[in-house]
Coordinates of C-alpha atoms in Angstrom, one line a residue:
E21 CA -17.2 -1.4 -5.0
N22 CA -19.2 1.1 -7.0
K23 CA -19.5 0.8 -10.8
V24 CA -20.7 2.7 -13.8
E25 CA -23.9 1.2 -15.2
E26 CA -24.2 1.0 -19.0
C27 CA -27.8 -0.1 -18.9
F28 CA -30.5 0.3 -16.3
A29 CA -29.4 -1.3 -12.9
G30 CA -26.6 -3.3 -14.6
C31 CA -24.1 -3.8 -17.5
F32 CA -21.3 -2.6 -15.1
S33 CA -18.0 -1.7 -16.6
P34 CA -15.1 -3.2 -14.4
T35 CA -12.7 -0.6 -15.6
N36 CA -14.9 2.2 -14.1
G37 CA -15.4 0.6 -10.8
Y38 CA -14.7 2.6 -7.6
H39 CA -12.4 1.0 -5.2
G40 CA -12.2 2.9 -1.9
S41 CA -14.2 4.1 1.1
I42 CA -17.3 6.4 1.2
A43 CA -19.1 8.1 4.1
E44 CA -21.9 10.7 4.6
L45 CA -23.4 10.7 1.1
R46 CA -25.9 13.6 0.8
V47 CA -28.1 14.7 -2.2
W48 CA -29.9 18.1 -2.1
D49 CA -32.6 19.5 -4.4
Y50 CA -30.9 22.8 -5.1
V51 CA -27.4 24.1 -6.1
R52 CA -25.6 24.7 -2.9
S53 CA -23.1 27.6 -2.7
E54 CA -19.5 27.2 -2.0
R55 CA -20.1 28.7 1.5
D56 CA -23.0 26.2 2.1
I57 CA -20.7 23.3 1.2
K58 CA -17.7 24.4 3.3
D59 CA -19.9 25.3 6.4
N60 CA -21.7 22.0 6.3
M61 CA -18.8 19.7 5.3
Q62 CA -18.0 18.7 8.9
R63 CA -21.4 19.2 10.4
S64 CA -23.9 16.5 11.2
V65 CA -27.2 17.0 9.4
G66 CA -30.8 16.1 10.2
D67 CA -33.9 17.1 8.4
D68 CA -32.3 20.1 6.7
R69 CA -34.2 22.1 4.1
G70 CA -33.5 20.5 0.6
L71 CA -31.9 17.4 1.8
V72 CA -33.5 14.6 -0.3
L73 CA -31.1 11.7 0.3
H74 CA -28.8 11.0 3.1
Y75 CA -26.8 7.8 3.6
E76 CA -24.6 7.4 6.7
F77 CA -23.4 3.9 5.6
R78 CA -24.2 2.3 9.0
P79 CA -24.5 -1.5 8.3
Y80 CA -27.9 -3.0 8.8
D81 CA -28.2 -6.5 7.3
D82 CA -27.6 -6.0 3.5
T83 CA -29.2 -2.5 3.3
V84 CA -27.9 1.1 3.6
E85 CA -30.6 3.1 5.1
N86 CA -31.7 6.5 3.7
K87 CA -32.2 8.9 6.7
V88 CA -34.6 11.5 5.4
D89 CA -38.2 11.7 4.1
T90 CA -38.7 13.7 0.9
V91 CA -41.4 15.1 -1.4
Y92 CA -41.6 14.7 -5.2
D93 CA -44.4 16.4 -7.1
N94 CA -46.1 17.2 -3.9
V95 CA -46.2 13.5 -3.0
P96 CA -44.5 12.5 0.2
I97 CA -41.9 9.7 -0.2
P98 CA -41.0 7.8 3.0
K99 CA -37.3 7.5 3.6
Y100 CA -37.3 3.7 3.5
V101 CA -38.2 3.8 -0.2
N102 CA -34.8 5.1 -1.1
N103 CA -32.8 2.6 0.9
L104 CA -29.7 1.1 -0.9
K105 CA -29.5 -2.6 -1.6
L106 CA -26.0 -4.1 -1.2
G107 CA -25.2 -6.6 -4.1
G108 CA -22.2 -8.5 -5.3
S109 CA -19.5 -9.7 -2.9
G110 CA -19.8 -9.0 0.7
P111 CA -18.9 -5.4 1.8
T112 CA -16.1 -4.6 4.2
W113 CA -17.0 -2.0 6.8
H114 CA -14.5 0.4 8.2
L115 CA -14.8 2.8 11.1
S116 CA -15.0 6.3 9.5
Y117 CA -12.4 9.0 10.5
C118 CA -13.8 11.8 8.4
P119 CA -13.2 15.1 10.3
L120 CA -16.7 15.5 11.6
E121 CA -17.6 17.8 14.5
R122 CA -17.9 16.9 18.2
D123 CA -21.0 18.0 20.2
D124 CA -19.3 21.3 21.1
G125 CA -18.8 22.2 17.4
Q126 CA -15.1 21.5 17.3
P127 CA -13.6 19.1 14.6
V128 CA -12.9 15.7 16.0
E129 CA -9.2 14.8 16.3
F130 CA -7.5 12.9 13.4
P131 CA -6.4 9.3 14.2
R132 CA -3.2 8.8 16.3
P133 CA -0.4 6.4 15.5
G134 CA -1.3 2.9 16.6
T135 CA 0.6 0.3 18.6
A136 CA 2.9 -0.5 15.7
G137 CA 4.9 2.7 16.1
F138 CA 5.7 4.7 12.9
A139 CA 5.8 3.9 9.2
L140 CA 7.7 5.8 6.6
E141 CA 5.8 7.6 3.8
L142 CA 7.7 7.6 0.5
D143 CA 7.2 9.4 -2.8
D144 CA 9.4 10.8 -5.5
Q145 CA 10.7 13.6 -3.4
Q146 CA 13.1 11.5 -1.3
V147 CA 15.9 9.2 -2.0
L148 CA 16.3 6.6 0.8
M149 CA 19.7 5.1 0.0
L150 CA 22.5 2.9 1.5
E151 CA 25.8 3.0 -0.4
N152 CA 28.5 0.3 -0.1
F153 CA 26.2 -2.4 1.4
K154 CA 28.5 -4.8 2.9
D155 CA 27.6 -8.5 3.4
F156 CA 24.5 -8.3 1.0
P157 CA 23.2 -11.9 0.8
S158 CA 24.9 -13.6 -2.2
H159 CA 23.4 -17.0 -2.7
A160 CA 20.0 -17.0 -0.9
L161 CA 17.8 -14.4 0.6
T162 CA 14.4 -13.3 2.0
L163 CA 13.1 -9.8 1.8
E164 CA 10.0 -9.0 3.8
F165 CA 8.2 -5.8 4.7
W166 CA 4.8 -4.2 5.3
M167 CA 3.5 -1.7 2.8
W168 CA 0.5 0.5 2.1
S169 CA -0.3 2.2 -1.3
A170 CA -3.3 3.2 -3.2
D171 CA -1.3 4.2 -6.3
K172 CA -2.8 2.6 -9.4
C173 CA -0.7 4.6 -11.9
R174 CA 3.0 3.9 -11.4
K175 CA 5.2 0.8 -11.4
G176 CA 6.4 1.5 -7.8
S177 CA 9.6 -0.3 -6.7
P178 CA 10.1 -0.8 -3.1
F179 CA 13.6 -2.4 -3.2
S180 CA 16.4 -1.8 -5.7
Y181 CA 19.9 -3.1 -5.2
A182 CA 22.5 -2.2 -7.9
T183 CA 26.2 -3.2 -8.3
G184 CA 26.9 -1.9 -11.8
G185 CA 25.6 0.0 -14.8
Y186 CA 22.5 -0.3 -16.9
E187 CA 21.7 -3.8 -18.2
K188 CA 24.9 -5.0 -16.6
A189 CA 24.2 -5.1 -12.8
D190 CA 21.7 -2.2 -12.1
N191 CA 19.2 -4.9 -11.3
S192 CA 21.3 -7.1 -9.0
F193 CA 18.2 -7.6 -6.9
L194 CA 15.0 -5.7 -7.7
L195 CA 11.4 -6.0 -6.5
F196 CA 9.4 -3.7 -8.9
D197 CA 5.9 -2.8 -9.9
Y198 CA 3.5 -3.0 -7.0
N199 CA 0.6 -3.0 -9.5
D200 CA 1.9 -6.2 -11.1
W201 CA 4.9 -7.5 -9.1
G202 CA 8.0 -8.6 -10.8
V203 CA 11.5 -9.7 -9.5
A204 CA 14.9 -9.3 -11.1
V205 CA 18.1 -11.1 -10.0
M206 CA 21.5 -10.2 -11.6
E207 CA 19.6 -8.8 -14.7
D208 CA 17.4 -11.9 -15.0
E209 CA 13.8 -10.5 -15.2
G210 CA 12.2 -13.6 -16.7
S211 CA 10.6 -14.0 -20.1
Y212 CA 7.6 -12.4 -21.6
K213 CA 5.5 -15.1 -20.1
D214 CA 6.6 -14.7 -16.5
H215 CA 8.0 -11.1 -16.4
H216 CA 5.1 -10.1 -14.1
S217 CA 3.2 -12.0 -11.5
G218 CA -0.3 -10.7 -12.0
I219 CA -0.4 -9.7 -8.3
A220 CA -0.8 -6.2 -7.0
A221 CA -0.8 -4.6 -3.6
T222 CA -2.2 -1.1 -4.2
D223 CA -5.7 -1.5 -2.8
G224 CA -5.3 0.9 0.1
Q225 CA -4.8 -1.9 2.5
W226 CA -1.8 -2.9 4.5
H227 CA 0.1 -5.9 2.9
H228 CA 3.0 -8.0 4.3
I229 CA 5.1 -8.7 1.2
A230 CA 7.9 -11.3 1.1
V231 CA 10.2 -12.5 -1.6
T232 CA 12.6 -15.5 -1.3
W233 CA 15.4 -16.4 -3.8
E234 CA 17.9 -19.3 -4.0
S235 CA 20.7 -19.3 -6.4
R236 CA 21.2 -23.1 -6.6
T237 CA 17.8 -23.6 -8.1
G238 CA 16.9 -20.1 -9.2
Q239 CA 13.6 -20.6 -7.4
T240 CA 11.9 -17.2 -6.5
Q241 CA 8.7 -17.0 -4.6
L242 CA 6.4 -14.1 -3.7
Y243 CA 4.2 -14.1 -0.7
D244 CA 1.3 -11.6 0.2
N245 CA 0.0 -11.7 3.8
G246 CA 1.8 -15.0 4.4
R247 CA 0.4 -16.8 1.4
R248 CA 2.5 -17.9 -1.5
V249 CA 1.0 -16.3 -4.6
W250 CA 3.7 -16.6 -7.3
T251 CA 6.7 -18.8 -8.1
A252 CA 9.2 -18.0 -10.8
N253 CA 12.9 -18.8 -11.8
R254 CA 15.5 -16.1 -11.6
G255 CA 19.2 -15.9 -11.6
Q256 CA 20.0 -19.6 -11.3
G257 CA 23.6 -20.2 -10.4
K258 CA 24.2 -16.5 -10.0
E259 CA 26.0 -14.8 -7.1
I260 CA 24.9 -11.3 -6.0
P261 CA 28.0 -9.2 -5.1
S262 CA 28.3 -7.1 -2.0
G263 CA 29.3 -3.4 -1.9
G264 CA 26.5 -2.2 -4.1
T265 CA 23.9 0.5 -3.4
L266 CA 20.5 -0.1 -2.0
V267 CA 17.6 2.4 -2.7
I268 CA 14.2 1.9 -1.1
G269 CA 11.3 3.4 -3.0
R270 CA 13.1 4.2 -6.3
E271 CA 14.4 2.0 -9.2
Q272 CA 18.1 2.4 -10.2
D273 CA 19.2 2.3 -13.8
C274 CA 22.8 3.1 -12.7
V275 CA 24.3 2.9 -9.3
G276 CA 22.6 5.3 -7.0
G277 CA 20.5 7.1 -9.6
C278 CA 19.1 7.2 -13.1
F279 CA 15.6 6.9 -11.6
D280 CA 12.6 6.4 -13.8
S281 CA 10.5 9.2 -12.5
D282 CA 7.8 11.8 -13.3
E283 CA 8.8 15.4 -14.0
G284 CA 9.6 17.2 -10.8
A285 CA 10.9 14.3 -8.9
K286 CA 13.9 14.8 -6.8
G287 CA 17.3 13.0 -7.1
D288 CA 19.3 11.7 -10.2
T289 CA 16.4 11.1 -12.6
Q290 CA 16.4 9.9 -16.1
A291 CA 15.7 12.2 -19.0
H292 CA 12.2 11.9 -20.3
A293 CA 13.4 10.7 -23.7
V294 CA 15.1 7.5 -22.2
N295 CA 12.4 6.8 -19.6
E296 CA 11.2 3.5 -21.0
Y297 CA 8.6 2.5 -18.5
G298 CA 7.2 5.6 -16.9
S299 CA 7.6 6.4 -13.2
E300 CA 8.8 3.5 -11.1
D301 CA 8.8 5.4 -7.8
F302 CA 7.0 4.1 -4.7
F303 CA 4.1 6.2 -3.4
G304 CA 2.9 4.9 -0.1
M305 CA 4.3 3.7 3.2
V306 CA 6.7 1.0 4.3
E307 CA 7.2 -0.6 7.7
E308 CA 9.2 -3.3 9.3
M309 CA 11.6 -4.3 6.4
R310 CA 13.9 -7.2 7.0
L311 CA 16.6 -8.8 4.8
W312 CA 17.7 -12.4 5.5
R313 CA 20.6 -14.4 4.2
V314 CA 18.4 -17.6 4.0
V315 CA 15.3 -18.6 2.3
R316 CA 12.6 -18.4 5.0
T317 CA 9.9 -21.1 5.0
E318 CA 6.2 -20.2 4.7
D319 CA 5.8 -20.9 8.4
E320 CA 8.7 -18.6 9.2
I321 CA 7.2 -15.9 7.0
L322 CA 4.0 -16.1 8.8
E323 CA 5.9 -15.8 12.1
G324 CA 7.6 -12.6 10.8
L325 CA 4.2 -11.3 9.8
R326 CA 2.8 -11.7 13.3
A327 CA 5.9 -10.6 15.1
D328 CA 6.0 -6.9 14.1
D329 CA 6.7 -4.4 16.8
G330 CA 3.0 -3.8 17.4
L331 CA 2.9 -7.2 18.9
S332 CA 5.8 -6.9 21.1
Q333 CA 5.9 -7.0 25.0
A334 CA 6.8 -3.3 25.0
H335 CA 3.2 -2.5 23.6
G336 CA 1.5 -4.9 26.0
Y337 CA 1.0 -7.9 23.9
D338 CA 2.1 -11.5 24.4
N339 CA 4.1 -12.0 21.3
P340 CA 7.8 -11.1 22.1
G341 CA 8.4 -9.8 18.6
L342 CA 11.2 -10.8 16.2
D343 CA 14.7 -10.9 17.6
P344 CA 16.8 -8.3 15.8
N345 CA 20.0 -10.3 16.8
H346 CA 18.9 -13.4 14.9
P347 CA 22.1 -14.8 13.1
D348 CA 20.4 -15.1 9.7
L349 CA 19.1 -11.4 9.8
V350 CA 21.3 -9.1 7.7
A351 CA 19.3 -5.9 8.2
Y352 CA 16.1 -4.8 9.9
W353 CA 14.6 -1.4 9.4
K354 CA 11.7 -0.7 11.7
F355 CA 11.1 2.9 10.5
D356 CA 10.1 3.9 14.1
A357 CA 12.3 6.9 14.5
G358 CA 9.3 9.3 13.8
S359 CA 11.7 12.2 12.8
G360 CA 15.1 12.8 11.3
Y361 CA 16.9 11.7 8.1
N362 CA 18.4 8.4 9.1
V363 CA 16.7 5.0 9.3
K364 CA 18.4 2.8 11.9
D365 CA 19.3 -0.8 11.3
A366 CA 17.9 -2.7 14.4
T367 CA 20.4 -5.5 14.0
G368 CA 23.3 -3.2 15.0
R369 CA 25.2 -4.1 11.8
G370 CA 25.1 -0.5 10.7
H371 CA 23.0 -0.7 7.5

């Protein structure tokens, strides 16, 4: 995490912190031309003229080594003088996949899909919709899925099920705002004190998200990577009707539309004048989404986390994966088609 310093070597502002990855940091002692920048962007460098700092970010204890010697006012400065010292919480190192060159001068290939098959990238240019959702869970459910996003701006909603109009039944079951998760059941979005969870999942890492709800008690629980992180009360004694419309990645304010979106978004979007909350469109990727008709236990949620298709026998691992024919499983979208305009329900129930 990099931060802006408001005094020498400290007084960091948390709101100006950099959250992300960095590789191949270079500082030169002259203004490089656009051609210089473009020609050298994917080239490995050595003792090039004018290169005064070069950090490859290869981990060595708690130090990031500078790779070049330099001169200041005709005084040689050994490269180790400008080593970076890592402070704060421990760093997380990632293998870089910047498009650098191979030995023959050609760009290296980009990463290929891993053992977990495909994931579906979503933004405000698509509407992923299922109309007339039959046998939607009425009195208890568990929703679980994997997601990836680095969107810190929007209140992205991965799952919106609507059975009626605005403030009547447009939020029959809604998981909203991946920057501060919230859940609505039959228009019950909680009070001011518990409307949001204080939990986000937009750090650019993959998260396994699960939500459970039970009508009898109203207990609603949120899990992140198998750990329960929030409990609230929603829709106690309510029944969620079947036959509504499910939209993945957009938030419905009327059945099948009235999306709160930015200008230029596709689909049935709200007029800017009535867009209360800004964009609620999901920008990121979803994978392995399952909807159950029961409240899954924490152990069962962990089982689902580990049983995605990347751990199946078909990919050479020991875990047999999760059975799509499980009697409590209502719908299972693997997002593994890799092409086309339809997402198949692996349960065979036609959702």
